[in-house]
Coordinates of C-alpha atoms in Angstrom, one line a residue:
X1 CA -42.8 -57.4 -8.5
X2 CA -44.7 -57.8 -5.9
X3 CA -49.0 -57.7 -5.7
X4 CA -50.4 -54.8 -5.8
X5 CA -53.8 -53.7 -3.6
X6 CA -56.7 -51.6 -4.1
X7 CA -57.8 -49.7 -1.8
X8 CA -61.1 -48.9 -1.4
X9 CA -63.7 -45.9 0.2
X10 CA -65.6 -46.8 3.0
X11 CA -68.0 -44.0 2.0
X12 CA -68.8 -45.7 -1.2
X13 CA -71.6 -47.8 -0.6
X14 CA -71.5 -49.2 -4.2
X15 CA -68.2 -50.5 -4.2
X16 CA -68.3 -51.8 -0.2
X17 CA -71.7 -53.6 -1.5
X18 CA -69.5 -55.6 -4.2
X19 CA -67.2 -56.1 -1.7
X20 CA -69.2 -57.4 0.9
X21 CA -70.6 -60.3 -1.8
X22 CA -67.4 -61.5 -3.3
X23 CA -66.1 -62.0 0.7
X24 CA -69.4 -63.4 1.8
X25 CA -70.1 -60.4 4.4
X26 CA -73.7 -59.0 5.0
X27 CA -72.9 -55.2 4.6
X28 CA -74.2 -55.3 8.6
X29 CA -71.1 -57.3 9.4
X30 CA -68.7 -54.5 7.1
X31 CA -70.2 -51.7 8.5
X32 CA -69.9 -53.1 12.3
X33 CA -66.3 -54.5 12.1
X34 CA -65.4 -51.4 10.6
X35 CA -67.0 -49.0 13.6
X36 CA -65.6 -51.7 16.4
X37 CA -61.9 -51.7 15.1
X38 CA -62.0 -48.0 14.5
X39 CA -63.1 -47.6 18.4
X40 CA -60.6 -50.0 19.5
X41 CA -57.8 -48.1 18.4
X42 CA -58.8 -45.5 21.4
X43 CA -57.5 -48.1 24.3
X44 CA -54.3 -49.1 22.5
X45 CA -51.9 -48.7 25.4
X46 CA -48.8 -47.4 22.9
X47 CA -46.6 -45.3 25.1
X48 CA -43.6 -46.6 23.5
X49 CA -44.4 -46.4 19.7
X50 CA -47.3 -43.8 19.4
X51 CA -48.8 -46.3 17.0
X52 CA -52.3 -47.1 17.8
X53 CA -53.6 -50.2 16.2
X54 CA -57.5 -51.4 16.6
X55 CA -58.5 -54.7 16.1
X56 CA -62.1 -56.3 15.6
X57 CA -63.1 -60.0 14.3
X58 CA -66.5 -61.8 14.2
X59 CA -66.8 -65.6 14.7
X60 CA -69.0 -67.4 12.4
X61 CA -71.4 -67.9 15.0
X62 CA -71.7 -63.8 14.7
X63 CA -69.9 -62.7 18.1
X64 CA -67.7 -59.8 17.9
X65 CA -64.1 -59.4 19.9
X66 CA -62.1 -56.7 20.0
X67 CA -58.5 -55.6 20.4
X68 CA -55.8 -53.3 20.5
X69 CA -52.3 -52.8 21.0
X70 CA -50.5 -53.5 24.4
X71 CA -47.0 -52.4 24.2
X72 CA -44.4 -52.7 27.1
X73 CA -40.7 -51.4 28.2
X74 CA -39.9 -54.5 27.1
X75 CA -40.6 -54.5 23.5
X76 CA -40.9 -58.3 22.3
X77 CA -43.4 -58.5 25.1
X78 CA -46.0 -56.4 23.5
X79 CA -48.9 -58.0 22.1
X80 CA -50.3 -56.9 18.8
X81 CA -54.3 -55.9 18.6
X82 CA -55.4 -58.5 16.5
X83 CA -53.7 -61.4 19.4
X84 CA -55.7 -59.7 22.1
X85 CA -58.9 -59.8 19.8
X86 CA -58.4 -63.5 19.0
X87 CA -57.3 -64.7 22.0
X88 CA -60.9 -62.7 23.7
X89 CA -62.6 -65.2 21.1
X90 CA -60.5 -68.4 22.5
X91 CA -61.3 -67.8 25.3
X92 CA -64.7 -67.2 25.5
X93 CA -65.2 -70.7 23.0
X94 CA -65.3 -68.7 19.6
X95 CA -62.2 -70.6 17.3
X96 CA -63.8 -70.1 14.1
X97 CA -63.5 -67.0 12.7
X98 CA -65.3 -65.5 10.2
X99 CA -63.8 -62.1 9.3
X100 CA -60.8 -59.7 10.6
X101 CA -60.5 -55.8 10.7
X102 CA -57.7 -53.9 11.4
X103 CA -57.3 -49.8 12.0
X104 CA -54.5 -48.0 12.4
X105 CA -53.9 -43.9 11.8
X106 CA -51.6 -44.6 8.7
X107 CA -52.1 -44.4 5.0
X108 CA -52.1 -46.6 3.0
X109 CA -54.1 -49.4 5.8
X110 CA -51.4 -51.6 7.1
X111 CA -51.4 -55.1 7.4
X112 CA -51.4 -57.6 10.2
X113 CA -47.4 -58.3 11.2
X114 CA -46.1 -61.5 10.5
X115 CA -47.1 -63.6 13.9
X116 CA -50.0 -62.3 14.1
X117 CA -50.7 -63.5 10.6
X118 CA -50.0 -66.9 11.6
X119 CA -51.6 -66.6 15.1
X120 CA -54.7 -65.4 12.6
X121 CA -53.8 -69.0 10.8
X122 CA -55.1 -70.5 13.6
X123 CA -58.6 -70.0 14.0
X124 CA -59.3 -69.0 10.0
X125 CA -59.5 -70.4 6.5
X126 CA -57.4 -69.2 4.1
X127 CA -60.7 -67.5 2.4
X128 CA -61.6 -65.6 5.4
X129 CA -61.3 -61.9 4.6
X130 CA -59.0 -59.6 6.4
X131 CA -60.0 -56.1 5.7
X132 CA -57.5 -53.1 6.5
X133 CA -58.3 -49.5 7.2
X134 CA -56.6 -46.3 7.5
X135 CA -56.7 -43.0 8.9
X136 CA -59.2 -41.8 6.7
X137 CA -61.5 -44.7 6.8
X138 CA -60.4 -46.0 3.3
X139 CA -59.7 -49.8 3.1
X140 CA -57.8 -52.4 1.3
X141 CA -59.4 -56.5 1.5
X142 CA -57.9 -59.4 1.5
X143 CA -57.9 -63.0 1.9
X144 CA -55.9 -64.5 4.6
X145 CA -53.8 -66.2 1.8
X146 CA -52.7 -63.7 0.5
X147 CA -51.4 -62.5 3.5
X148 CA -49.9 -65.8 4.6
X149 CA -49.3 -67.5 1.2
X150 CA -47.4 -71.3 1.6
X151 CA -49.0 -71.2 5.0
X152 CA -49.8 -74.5 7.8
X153 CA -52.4 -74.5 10.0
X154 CA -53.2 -77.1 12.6
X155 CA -53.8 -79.2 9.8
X156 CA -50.5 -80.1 9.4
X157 CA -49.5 -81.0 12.6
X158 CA -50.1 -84.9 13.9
X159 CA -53.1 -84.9 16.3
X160 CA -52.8 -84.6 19.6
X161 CA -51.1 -87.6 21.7
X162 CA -50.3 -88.8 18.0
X163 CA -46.2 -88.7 16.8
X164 CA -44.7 -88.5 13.6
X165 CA -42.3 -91.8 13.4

């Protein structure tokens, strides 16, 4: 059977306070991540799908990034909201990442897809928090293991110029 999530009112101050201390977020960092992906979802370019998806993430040196949706009559060349947030943190030197929000106008929140879950691999431990909202600000919180569970990371690779033999 598979896991099942809580989800959560953003209005509830109580319940986003426990939150924010078991997943080591100042209520600041909630509250921000939360308004930034919400707003992102406003320049998802979806002309395709109709499904906007907002995407913001905080590096653990406490820049934000933000992302949405890119789709593209060519559909396996879209690129997801949470790619374009993460690859705005790459490139501006931010590769450690210390939280991830998503938005989207469904219910219940939905999840990263599967690449971008290991795209979010990357740059994050497997405790960082991924937090989901919906349409009606309600959200469901996560750790990136449980997303990604059996999961390598750069890890497990030989370093660079190294080989396997």
């Amino acid at each position: 059977m598979p896991p099942r999530y809580q989800t959560l009112s953003s209005a509830d101050t109580d319940s986003v306070g426990a939150i924010c201390d078991e997943y080591g977020l100042a209520r600041e960092e909630f509250t921000e991540l939360h308004r930034r992906c919400v707003a992102a979802k406003s320049t998802a370019y979806c002309p395709y799908s109709q499904f906007r998806v907002g995407s913001s993430i905080i590096s653990t040196e406490g820049a934000y990034f933000n992302g949405a949706n890119v789709e593209n009559a060519s559909y396996p060349v879209g690129t997801c909201a949470e790619r374009v947030a993460f690859g705005k943190a790459v490139t501006e030197g931010h590769r450690k990442i210390k939280a991830v929000a998503v938005a989207t106008d469904i219910t219940p929140p939905a999840s990263p897809c599967g690449m971008c879950r290991q795209f979010i691999r990357e740059f994050c431990d497997l405790t960082v928090p991924i937090i989901m909202f919906d349409k009606d600000d309600n959200f469901t919180i996560v750790h990136l293991e449980e997303l990604l569970p059996l999961s390598f990371g750069p890890e497990a690779l030989p370093a660079p110029g190294s080989r396997y033999v």
